Coordinates of C-alpha atoms in Angstrom, one line a residue:
M1 CA 26.7 -3.1 -33.9
S2 CA 26.9 -6.7 -35.2
S3 CA 24.0 -8.2 -37.1
F4 CA 24.6 -11.5 -35.3
K5 CA 21.5 -12.4 -33.4
V6 CA 21.4 -14.2 -30.1
V7 CA 18.1 -15.5 -28.7
I8 CA 18.1 -16.5 -25.1
V9 CA 15.3 -18.7 -23.7
G10 CA 14.9 -17.9 -20.0
G11 CA 15.2 -14.6 -18.3
G12 CA 16.4 -15.8 -14.9
P13 CA 19.7 -14.8 -13.4
V14 CA 21.8 -17.0 -15.7
G15 CA 19.9 -16.1 -18.9
A16 CA 20.0 -12.4 -17.9
L17 CA 23.8 -12.5 -17.4
A18 CA 24.2 -14.3 -20.8
G19 CA 22.2 -11.4 -22.3
L20 CA 24.6 -8.9 -20.8
Y21 CA 27.6 -10.8 -22.2
A22 CA 26.1 -10.9 -25.6
A23 CA 24.9 -7.3 -25.6
Q24 CA 28.3 -6.0 -24.6
R25 CA 29.7 -7.7 -27.7
G26 CA 27.3 -5.7 -29.9
F27 CA 25.1 -8.7 -30.8
E28 CA 21.4 -8.3 -31.3
V29 CA 19.8 -9.9 -28.3
E30 CA 16.3 -11.2 -27.6
I31 CA 15.3 -12.8 -24.3
Y32 CA 12.1 -14.7 -23.8
E33 CA 10.8 -15.3 -20.3
M34 CA 7.6 -17.2 -19.2
R35 CA 7.1 -15.2 -16.1
D36 CA 5.8 -11.6 -15.5
E37 CA 7.8 -8.5 -16.0
Y38 CA 9.5 -7.1 -13.0
N39 CA 7.9 -4.2 -11.2
Q40 CA 10.4 -1.8 -9.7
L41 CA 8.1 -1.1 -6.7
H42 CA 7.3 -4.8 -6.1
T43 CA 10.4 -6.8 -6.8
A44 CA 9.5 -9.3 -4.1
T45 CA 6.5 -10.5 -6.0
A46 CA 8.1 -10.6 -9.4
F47 CA 9.3 -13.9 -10.7
S48 CA 7.3 -15.3 -7.8
T49 CA 8.2 -19.0 -8.1
K50 CA 9.7 -20.4 -4.9
S51 CA 13.5 -20.7 -4.8
I52 CA 15.9 -21.7 -2.1
S53 CA 17.9 -18.7 -0.9
L54 CA 20.9 -18.1 -3.1
T55 CA 24.5 -17.3 -2.1
L56 CA 27.0 -15.6 -4.4
S57 CA 30.6 -16.9 -4.1
E58 CA 33.8 -16.3 -6.0
R59 CA 32.8 -18.0 -9.3
G60 CA 29.7 -16.0 -9.6
I61 CA 31.3 -12.7 -8.5
K62 CA 34.1 -13.1 -11.0
S63 CA 31.5 -13.7 -13.8
L64 CA 29.6 -10.6 -12.8
R65 CA 32.8 -8.6 -12.8
H66 CA 33.8 -9.9 -16.3
S67 CA 30.4 -8.8 -17.7
R68 CA 32.0 -5.4 -18.6
C69 CA 29.2 -3.6 -16.8
K70 CA 30.7 -1.0 -14.6
N71 CA 30.4 -1.7 -10.9
L72 CA 27.6 -4.3 -11.5
A73 CA 29.2 -6.8 -9.1
E74 CA 29.6 -4.2 -6.4
R75 CA 26.1 -2.9 -6.8
I76 CA 24.7 -6.4 -6.4
L77 CA 27.0 -7.2 -3.5
S78 CA 25.7 -4.1 -1.7
K79 CA 22.3 -5.8 -1.6
T80 CA 23.6 -9.0 -0.1
V81 CA 24.1 -10.3 3.5
P82 CA 27.7 -11.5 4.0
V83 CA 27.8 -14.9 5.9
Y84 CA 31.1 -16.1 7.2
G85 CA 30.2 -19.6 8.4
R86 CA 27.7 -22.0 9.7
M87 CA 26.1 -21.9 13.1
V88 CA 25.2 -25.5 14.1
H89 CA 22.4 -25.7 16.7
G90 CA 21.5 -28.6 18.9
K91 CA 20.7 -29.6 22.5
A92 CA 22.8 -31.2 25.2
K93 CA 21.3 -32.2 28.6
A94 CA 18.3 -30.0 28.1
V95 CA 20.5 -27.0 27.3
L96 CA 20.4 -25.4 23.8
T97 CA 23.9 -25.4 22.2
S98 CA 25.4 -23.4 19.2
R99 CA 28.7 -24.0 17.5
R100 CA 30.1 -21.6 14.9
I101 CA 32.1 -23.2 12.0
P102 CA 33.8 -20.6 9.8
Y103 CA 33.7 -21.3 6.1
D104 CA 37.3 -20.2 5.6
V105 CA 40.4 -19.8 7.7
H106 CA 41.2 -16.6 5.9
G107 CA 37.8 -15.1 6.8
Q108 CA 36.1 -15.1 3.4
A109 CA 32.3 -15.0 3.2
L110 CA 29.4 -16.1 1.0
Y111 CA 26.9 -13.4 0.1
A112 CA 23.2 -14.3 0.6
I113 CA 20.7 -12.7 -1.7
S114 CA 17.2 -13.4 -2.9
R115 CA 16.6 -14.6 -6.4
S116 CA 14.3 -11.8 -7.2
E117 CA 16.8 -9.2 -6.1
I118 CA 19.7 -10.4 -8.2
N119 CA 17.4 -11.1 -11.2
Y120 CA 15.9 -7.6 -11.0
S121 CA 19.4 -6.0 -10.8
L122 CA 20.6 -7.9 -14.0
L123 CA 17.4 -7.1 -15.9
Q124 CA 17.7 -3.4 -15.0
E125 CA 21.3 -3.5 -16.4
L126 CA 20.0 -5.1 -19.6
S127 CA 17.4 -2.3 -20.0
K128 CA 20.3 0.1 -20.7
F129 CA 21.2 -1.6 -24.0
P130 CA 19.4 -0.5 -27.2
N131 CA 20.3 -3.9 -28.8
V132 CA 18.3 -5.9 -26.2
R133 CA 14.7 -6.8 -26.2
V134 CA 13.0 -8.8 -23.4
F135 CA 9.7 -10.6 -24.0
Y136 CA 7.8 -11.6 -20.8
K137 CA 5.0 -14.2 -20.6
H138 CA 6.4 -15.9 -23.7
K139 CA 6.8 -19.7 -23.8
L140 CA 9.0 -21.6 -26.3
S141 CA 6.6 -23.6 -28.5
G142 CA 8.7 -24.7 -31.4
L143 CA 12.3 -24.8 -32.5
D144 CA 13.8 -25.6 -35.9
M145 CA 17.6 -26.0 -35.3
K146 CA 18.4 -26.4 -39.0
Q147 CA 16.6 -23.3 -40.1
K148 CA 17.5 -21.4 -37.0
S149 CA 14.0 -20.4 -36.2
A150 CA 12.1 -20.4 -32.9
T151 CA 8.4 -19.8 -32.2
F152 CA 7.1 -18.5 -28.9
Q153 CA 3.5 -18.4 -27.6
N154 CA 2.3 -15.3 -25.7
I155 CA 0.6 -17.1 -22.8
T156 CA -1.6 -14.1 -22.0
K157 CA -2.9 -14.2 -25.6
V158 CA -3.3 -17.8 -26.4
H159 CA -5.6 -17.3 -29.4
E160 CA -3.1 -15.1 -31.2
P161 CA -0.6 -16.7 -33.7
D162 CA 2.8 -17.7 -32.3
H163 CA 5.6 -15.2 -32.5
E164 CA 8.4 -16.4 -34.8
T165 CA 12.0 -15.2 -34.7
K166 CA 15.2 -16.1 -36.5
F167 CA 18.5 -16.4 -34.7
D168 CA 22.2 -17.1 -35.3
L169 CA 22.7 -18.7 -31.9
L170 CA 20.1 -19.8 -29.4
I171 CA 21.1 -20.1 -25.7
G172 CA 18.9 -22.3 -23.5
A173 CA 18.9 -20.9 -20.0
D174 CA 15.3 -22.0 -19.0
G175 CA 16.1 -24.1 -15.9
A176 CA 15.8 -27.7 -14.8
H177 CA 12.6 -28.4 -16.7
S178 CA 14.1 -26.8 -19.9
T179 CA 11.9 -26.8 -23.0
T180 CA 15.0 -25.9 -25.0
R181 CA 16.6 -29.2 -23.8
F182 CA 13.5 -31.1 -25.0
H183 CA 13.7 -29.6 -28.4
L184 CA 17.5 -30.1 -28.5
S185 CA 17.0 -33.8 -27.9
R186 CA 15.1 -34.1 -31.2
Y187 CA 18.2 -33.0 -33.1
A188 CA 21.3 -34.0 -31.1
K189 CA 22.1 -37.5 -29.7
I190 CA 21.8 -36.1 -26.2
N191 CA 22.1 -38.3 -23.1
I192 CA 20.0 -37.1 -20.2
N193 CA 20.4 -38.5 -16.7
Q194 CA 17.5 -37.2 -14.7
K195 CA 17.1 -38.4 -11.1
W196 CA 14.5 -37.4 -8.6
E197 CA 16.3 -37.5 -5.2
D198 CA 14.4 -38.6 -2.1
I199 CA 14.8 -35.1 -0.7
F200 CA 11.8 -32.8 -0.3
W201 CA 11.9 -29.2 0.9
C202 CA 9.5 -26.7 2.4
E203 CA 10.2 -23.0 2.9
L204 CA 9.5 -21.4 6.3
T205 CA 10.2 -17.9 7.6
I206 CA 11.7 -16.7 10.9
P207 CA 10.3 -13.2 11.4
A208 CA 12.6 -10.2 12.3
G209 CA 13.3 -9.6 16.0
H210 CA 14.9 -13.0 16.6
S211 CA 18.2 -13.4 18.5
L212 CA 20.1 -15.3 15.8
A213 CA 23.3 -13.9 14.3
L214 CA 22.9 -12.5 10.8
D215 CA 26.5 -13.1 9.7
C216 CA 26.2 -16.9 9.3
L217 CA 23.9 -19.6 8.0
H218 CA 22.1 -21.5 10.7
M219 CA 21.5 -25.3 10.6
W220 CA 19.8 -27.9 12.8
P221 CA 21.3 -31.2 11.5
Q222 CA 19.8 -34.6 12.1
H223 CA 20.8 -37.9 10.8
D224 CA 18.3 -38.2 8.0
F225 CA 17.0 -34.6 7.6
M226 CA 17.9 -31.0 8.5
L227 CA 16.7 -27.5 8.9
F228 CA 18.6 -24.6 7.3
A229 CA 18.1 -20.9 7.7
C230 CA 19.6 -18.1 5.6
P231 CA 19.6 -14.4 6.7
D232 CA 17.7 -11.9 4.5
K233 CA 18.5 -8.2 4.0
E234 CA 15.3 -7.3 6.0
G235 CA 16.5 -9.1 9.1
T236 CA 14.3 -12.1 8.6
L237 CA 15.6 -15.6 8.0
T238 CA 14.4 -17.9 5.2
C239 CA 14.3 -21.5 6.4
N240 CA 14.2 -24.7 4.5
L241 CA 13.3 -28.1 5.9
F242 CA 15.0 -30.9 3.9
A243 CA 13.8 -34.4 4.5
P244 CA 12.8 -37.6 2.8
E245 CA 9.3 -37.7 1.3
S246 CA 8.2 -40.1 4.0
V247 CA 8.8 -37.4 6.7
F248 CA 6.5 -35.0 4.9
V249 CA 3.9 -37.6 4.3
E250 CA 3.8 -38.6 8.0
L251 CA 3.7 -34.9 9.1
K252 CA 0.8 -34.1 6.7
S253 CA -1.2 -37.1 7.8
S254 CA -0.5 -36.8 11.6
G255 CA -0.5 -33.1 11.9
R256 CA 2.1 -33.3 14.6
I257 CA 4.3 -30.6 13.0
V258 CA 5.0 -28.6 16.2
E259 CA 5.9 -31.8 18.1
F260 CA 8.3 -32.8 15.3
F261 CA 10.1 -29.4 15.4
E262 CA 10.2 -29.4 19.2
K263 CA 11.9 -32.8 19.2
H264 CA 14.4 -32.4 16.3
F265 CA 15.0 -28.7 16.0
P266 CA 15.3 -27.3 19.5
G267 CA 14.8 -23.6 19.9
I268 CA 12.8 -23.1 16.7
T269 CA 9.3 -23.0 18.2
P270 CA 7.9 -21.1 19.9
D271 CA 11.1 -19.0 20.4
L272 CA 11.8 -18.2 16.7
I273 CA 8.6 -19.2 14.9
P274 CA 5.3 -19.0 16.8
T275 CA 3.6 -22.4 16.9
D276 CA 0.5 -21.2 15.0
S277 CA 2.6 -19.7 12.3
L278 CA 4.8 -22.8 12.0
Q279 CA 1.7 -25.0 11.6
K280 CA 0.2 -22.6 9.0
Q281 CA 3.4 -22.2 7.0
F282 CA 4.1 -25.9 6.8
Q283 CA 0.5 -26.7 5.7
S284 CA 0.2 -23.9 3.2
N285 CA 3.6 -23.8 1.6
L286 CA 4.4 -26.3 -1.2
H287 CA 6.6 -29.3 -0.6
H288 CA 9.0 -29.6 -3.5
P289 CA 11.0 -32.6 -4.6
M290 CA 14.7 -32.2 -5.7
I291 CA 16.1 -33.2 -9.0
D292 CA 19.6 -33.9 -10.3
I293 CA 20.1 -33.5 -14.1
R294 CA 23.2 -34.3 -16.0
C295 CA 23.2 -34.3 -19.8
S296 CA 25.6 -34.4 -22.7
P297 CA 26.2 -32.8 -25.2
Y298 CA 25.1 -29.3 -24.4
H299 CA 24.9 -28.1 -28.0
Y300 CA 23.7 -28.8 -31.5
Q301 CA 26.1 -27.8 -34.3
D302 CA 26.3 -24.0 -34.4
S303 CA 22.6 -23.4 -33.5
C304 CA 22.1 -24.0 -29.8
V305 CA 23.8 -24.4 -26.5
L306 CA 22.5 -25.1 -23.0
I307 CA 23.8 -23.4 -19.8
G308 CA 22.9 -23.3 -16.1
D309 CA 20.2 -25.7 -14.8
A310 CA 19.1 -26.5 -18.3
A311 CA 22.4 -28.3 -18.7
H312 CA 23.1 -29.4 -15.1
A313 CA 20.5 -29.0 -12.4
M314 CA 22.0 -29.8 -9.0
V315 CA 20.8 -30.0 -5.4
P316 CA 21.6 -26.8 -3.4
F317 CA 23.8 -28.1 -0.7
Y318 CA 27.0 -26.6 -2.0
G319 CA 25.4 -23.3 -2.9
Q320 CA 26.9 -23.5 -6.4
G321 CA 23.9 -23.8 -8.7
M322 CA 23.7 -20.1 -9.7
N323 CA 27.5 -19.6 -9.4
T324 CA 28.1 -22.5 -11.7
G325 CA 25.6 -21.1 -14.2
F326 CA 27.2 -17.7 -14.1
E327 CA 30.6 -19.4 -14.7
D328 CA 29.0 -21.2 -17.7
V329 CA 28.3 -17.8 -19.2
R330 CA 31.8 -16.5 -18.6
I331 CA 33.6 -19.6 -19.9
L332 CA 31.3 -19.9 -23.0
F333 CA 31.9 -16.3 -24.1
E334 CA 35.5 -15.6 -22.9
D335 CA 37.2 -18.9 -23.4
F336 CA 35.4 -20.1 -26.5
L337 CA 33.3 -17.7 -28.6
D338 CA 35.7 -14.8 -28.1
Q339 CA 38.5 -16.8 -29.5
R340 CA 37.1 -16.1 -33.0
K341 CA 39.5 -13.1 -33.0
N342 CA 42.4 -15.5 -33.5
L343 CA 40.8 -17.1 -36.6
P344 CA 41.0 -15.9 -40.2
S345 CA 37.2 -15.6 -40.5
S346 CA 35.2 -14.2 -37.7
P347 CA 32.0 -16.1 -37.0
Y348 CA 30.3 -12.8 -36.4
D349 CA 31.5 -11.1 -39.6
L350 CA 28.4 -11.9 -41.6
S351 CA 29.7 -9.9 -44.6
L352 CA 31.5 -13.1 -45.9
T353 CA 30.3 -13.9 -49.4
H354 CA 28.8 -17.2 -50.3
S355 CA 31.7 -18.0 -52.7
V356 CA 34.2 -17.5 -49.9
Q357 CA 32.2 -19.7 -47.6
Q358 CA 32.2 -22.4 -50.2
K359 CA 35.9 -22.1 -50.8
E360 CA 36.8 -22.3 -47.2
P361 CA 34.1 -24.3 -45.5
L362 CA 36.1 -24.8 -42.3
D363 CA 36.3 -21.1 -41.8
T364 CA 32.7 -20.2 -42.3
P365 CA 30.9 -18.6 -39.4
A366 CA 28.7 -21.7 -38.8
A367 CA 31.7 -24.1 -38.8
I368 CA 33.7 -21.9 -36.4
V369 CA 30.8 -21.4 -34.0
G370 CA 29.9 -25.1 -34.1
D371 CA 33.5 -26.1 -33.4
Y372 CA 33.7 -23.8 -30.4
L373 CA 30.3 -25.1 -29.0
E374 CA 31.6 -28.6 -29.3
Q375 CA 34.8 -27.7 -27.5
Y376 CA 32.8 -25.9 -24.8
T377 CA 30.7 -29.1 -24.2
K378 CA 33.8 -31.3 -23.9
F379 CA 35.5 -28.8 -21.6
R380 CA 32.6 -28.0 -19.3
Q381 CA 30.8 -31.3 -18.9
P382 CA 33.4 -33.1 -16.7
D383 CA 33.5 -30.1 -14.3
V384 CA 29.7 -29.7 -13.8
H385 CA 29.1 -33.4 -13.4
I386 CA 31.6 -33.3 -10.5
I387 CA 30.0 -30.4 -8.8
N388 CA 26.6 -32.1 -9.1
E389 CA 28.1 -35.1 -7.3
L390 CA 29.9 -33.0 -4.7
A391 CA 26.6 -31.2 -3.9
L392 CA 24.9 -34.5 -3.2
Q393 CA 27.8 -35.6 -1.0
N394 CA 27.7 -32.4 0.9
Y395 CA 24.1 -33.0 2.0
K396 CA 25.3 -36.0 4.0
E397 CA 28.1 -34.0 5.5
L398 CA 25.7 -31.2 6.5
R399 CA 23.3 -33.7 8.1
Q400 CA 25.9 -36.0 9.7
G401 CA 29.5 -35.0 9.1
V402 CA 29.4 -31.7 11.1
L403 CA 28.4 -33.7 14.2
K404 CA 31.5 -36.0 14.0
I405 CA 34.8 -35.4 15.8
S406 CA 36.6 -36.8 12.7
Y407 CA 35.2 -34.0 10.6
R408 CA 36.4 -31.3 13.1
V409 CA 39.9 -32.9 13.3
R410 CA 40.3 -33.1 9.5
K411 CA 39.0 -29.6 9.0
Q412 CA 41.4 -28.2 11.7
I413 CA 44.4 -30.0 10.2
E414 CA 43.6 -28.7 6.7
E415 CA 43.0 -25.2 7.8
F416 CA 46.2 -25.2 9.9
L417 CA 48.2 -26.3 6.8
C418 CA 46.3 -23.8 4.6
F419 CA 47.1 -20.9 6.9
Y420 CA 50.6 -21.7 8.2
A421 CA 52.0 -23.5 5.2
P422 CA 50.5 -21.7 2.1
Q423 CA 53.6 -22.8 0.0
L424 CA 52.2 -26.4 0.1
G425 CA 49.1 -25.2 -1.8
W426 CA 46.9 -26.9 0.8
A427 CA 43.2 -25.9 1.1
T428 CA 40.0 -27.3 2.3
Q429 CA 37.6 -28.7 -0.4
Y430 CA 35.1 -26.0 0.6
R431 CA 37.6 -23.2 0.0
M432 CA 38.6 -24.6 -3.4
V433 CA 34.9 -24.8 -4.5
A434 CA 33.5 -21.6 -3.0
F435 CA 36.4 -19.2 -2.8
E436 CA 38.6 -20.1 -5.8
T437 CA 37.8 -20.5 -9.4
M438 CA 39.9 -23.6 -10.3
R439 CA 38.1 -26.2 -12.4
Y440 CA 36.0 -28.6 -10.4
T441 CA 38.0 -31.5 -12.0
E442 CA 41.1 -29.9 -10.5
V443 CA 39.4 -29.5 -7.1
L444 CA 38.6 -33.2 -7.1
R445 CA 42.1 -34.1 -8.0
Q446 CA 43.6 -31.9 -5.3
V447 CA 41.2 -33.2 -2.7
R448 CA 42.0 -36.8 -3.5
K449 CA 45.7 -36.0 -3.3
Q450 CA 45.4 -34.3 0.1
R451 CA 43.3 -37.1 1.5
L452 CA 45.8 -39.7 0.4
I453 CA 48.6 -37.7 2.1
L454 CA 46.6 -37.4 5.3
S455 CA 45.6 -41.0 5.2
S456 CA 49.2 -42.1 4.7
L457 CA 50.4 -39.9 7.6
A458 CA 47.7 -41.2 9.8
W459 CA 48.7 -44.8 9.0
S460 CA 52.3 -44.0 9.5
C461 CA 51.6 -42.5 12.9
L462 CA 49.6 -45.5 13.9
V463 CA 52.3 -47.9 12.8
A464 CA 55.0 -45.9 14.6
F465 CA 52.8 -45.9 17.7
S466 CA 52.2 -49.6 17.5
V467 CA 56.0 -50.3 17.1
F468 CA 56.7 -48.0 20.0
C469 CA 54.2 -49.8 22.2
L470 CA 55.6 -53.2 21.2
F471 CA 59.2 -52.0 21.8
S472 CA 58.2 -50.6 25.2
L473 CA 56.5 -53.9 26.2
H474 CA 59.5 -55.9 25.1
L475 CA 61.8 -53.6 27.0
S476 CA 59.7 -53.9 30.1
K477 CA 59.8 -57.7 30.0
T478 CA 63.6 -57.6 29.5
V479 CA 64.0 -55.4 32.5
D480 CA 61.8 -57.7 34.6
I481 CA 64.0 -60.7 33.6
L482 CA 67.2 -58.9 34.4
V483 CA 65.8 -57.8 37.8

């Protein structure tokens, strides 16, 4: 077992998966989490902060499978609800309507799961490793990047001295409001672009016994806001109302919550959520704002690196937040840190003597790890900035695009080409993001190329049609003259 020590700040899904990758490589691992320890009998209440329903897709599943933990991905997938498309609900001439839109022409699915369920599964897997220690109710209070020392406060014992620990590498996986990122900014020239979007959300629950299909995500789109419902393993649906802050302010002040839902989300109340329950849930549940965070770099020398929401918090409208965080873990370890095997001096071989390190400073453990962390930042940053932007754009498509004929025509053309002409390499943007693992930068390049081709074909058809019409008109006039 290596004496190389990895400290991970944050025990959520991304931090737990990073712990598994580090533990499998024989490193000494310590994970520090602010929230309570999971209780096997009450997993629903553990880590009880609100979280929009999560979906696992190919990037996340691949990362779970590459964790080297036998059948981990399959065990987690067995606890999910496969969803194969969106069900768009509306109303036409006083009649409720529903339209199913498959995610993929090849029938692939997303896998809905609660945050607590996947987090519990990962932490249970971590408990099997003797080289892993997890500290709950511990908050990062100090970080010395140069001395590689971190201090944590036990928030249940505030009068006790802080707990200090040394590390060789610290991984910040402590979410959008990352304390690690704050400390990192004191050492690295880190640019942080933090934007609060004018999108608030409130969680609601549709109880079991409803008539909605459980193999798709349900949505009630409007021009400026939408309602989204994700099936749960228990047969309930977790709903989220997404709307500008002004909508929430008006509903709170007027109290006309039921009327609002009856007008904009037909069929919700009282059919799916009793009116009393709807009123109570809306008033008692928190209304959360959404944030978009993009920063660079993600690291400081060989001491620290950010992953997941700590590096790139995104809005949830592409379902890629957790999947991108899992992919961060896989890429960081497999594509960068594991490459030490190809170098003359392994960064985890701490038996190197001081004299050797002085002789070959470029091959010291610190230099090699620092170099790979820098490479990781440069490689990963363009991709995650793109998915942040695509997630924002997809909110508009979910609210407005799915209602337009142009969206349906474009989707049908792309799916036709994807299914019947696979040799062209054609695929919808959604397929490339959710069901493949190509870089997001490559996804954007491919999407722009495909749209240019479709646009060129459309203009060519329009020009050809115009020429045909002019020719027909000219021919008609010529015939009239001859007659």
